[in-house]
Amino acid sequence: MECHHIKPRSQGGLDNYNNLVLITKEVHKLIHSTQMETINKYLKYVPTDKVILENLNKLRI
């Protein structure tokens, strides 16, 4: 498990509990990925449920 900042520190986000979410390593890589090859690779580890994908996309910058 890894911590992800909901609002990035580079944009003024803090290290408090309200701004952190625990996610798997694969989901963390998927959130920060910008290349389709990498996105497709890590999508295999995430259920393709619509609600899950919508929530994941909310964490993307």
GROMACS .gro file of C-alpha atoms in nm:
model
   61
    1MET     CA    1   0.000   0.000   0.000
    2GLU     CA    2   0.109   0.355  -0.074
    3CYS     CA    3  -0.016   0.701   0.022
    4HIS     CA    4  -0.137   0.935  -0.249
    5HIS     CA    5  -0.189   1.307  -0.196
    6ILE     CA    6  -0.537   1.408  -0.316
    7LYS     CA    7  -0.412   1.765  -0.361
    8PRO     CA    8  -0.044   1.741  -0.457
    9ARG     CA    9   0.213   1.900  -0.227
   10SER     CA   10   0.341   2.095  -0.528
   11GLN     CA   11  -0.003   2.262  -0.541
   12GLY     CA   12  -0.019   2.339  -0.169
   13GLY     CA   13  -0.149   2.003  -0.048
   14LEU     CA   14  -0.057   1.900   0.304
   15ASP     CA   15   0.050   1.570   0.459
   16ASN     CA   16  -0.259   1.553   0.681
   17TYR     CA   17  -0.506   1.264   0.683
   18ASN     CA   18  -0.771   1.464   0.498
   19ASN     CA   19  -0.540   1.492   0.198
   20LEU     CA   20  -0.411   1.133   0.186
   21VAL     CA   21  -0.559   0.813   0.052
   22LEU     CA   22  -0.416   0.460   0.075
   23ILE     CA   23  -0.392   0.282  -0.259
   24THR     CA   24  -0.205  -0.012  -0.407
   25LYS     CA   25   0.127   0.038  -0.585
   26GLU     CA   26  -0.036  -0.049  -0.919
   27VAL     CA   27  -0.317   0.202  -0.876
   28HIS     CA   28  -0.065   0.468  -0.773
   29LYS     CA   29   0.137   0.410  -1.091
   30LEU     CA   30  -0.187   0.423  -1.293
   31ILE     CA   31  -0.292   0.754  -1.137
   32HIS     CA   32   0.036   0.923  -1.226
   33SER     CA   33   0.087   0.762  -1.565
   34THR     CA   34   0.050   0.966  -1.883
   35GLN     CA   35   0.157   0.710  -2.144
   36MET     CA   36  -0.109   0.480  -2.289
   37GLU     CA   37   0.122   0.178  -2.283
   38THR     CA   38   0.171   0.215  -1.907
   39ILE     CA   39  -0.197   0.293  -1.846
   40ASN     CA   40  -0.304  -0.022  -2.032
   41LYS     CA   41  -0.045  -0.228  -1.841
   42TYR     CA   42  -0.176  -0.121  -1.500
   43LEU     CA   43  -0.546  -0.129  -1.595
   44LYS     CA   44  -0.511  -0.508  -1.581
   45TYR     CA   45  -0.475  -0.475  -1.203
   46VAL     CA   46  -0.785  -0.260  -1.155
   47PRO     CA   47  -1.143  -0.384  -1.183
   48THR     CA   48  -1.311  -0.208  -1.474
   49ASP     CA   49  -1.620  -0.121  -1.273
   50LYS     CA   50  -1.748   0.221  -1.383
   51VAL     CA   51  -1.759   0.364  -1.029
   52ILE     CA   52  -1.404   0.248  -0.952
   53LEU     CA   53  -1.269   0.402  -1.272
   54GLU     CA   54  -1.454   0.729  -1.204
   55ASN     CA   55  -1.305   0.747  -0.853
   56LEU     CA   56  -0.959   0.666  -0.986
   57ASN     CA   57  -0.986   0.941  -1.247
   58LYS     CA   58  -1.078   1.193  -0.976
   59LEU     CA   59  -0.734   1.131  -0.823
   60ARG     CA   60  -0.551   1.192  -1.149
   61ILE     CA   61  -0.398   1.532  -1.208
   0.00000   0.00000   0.00000
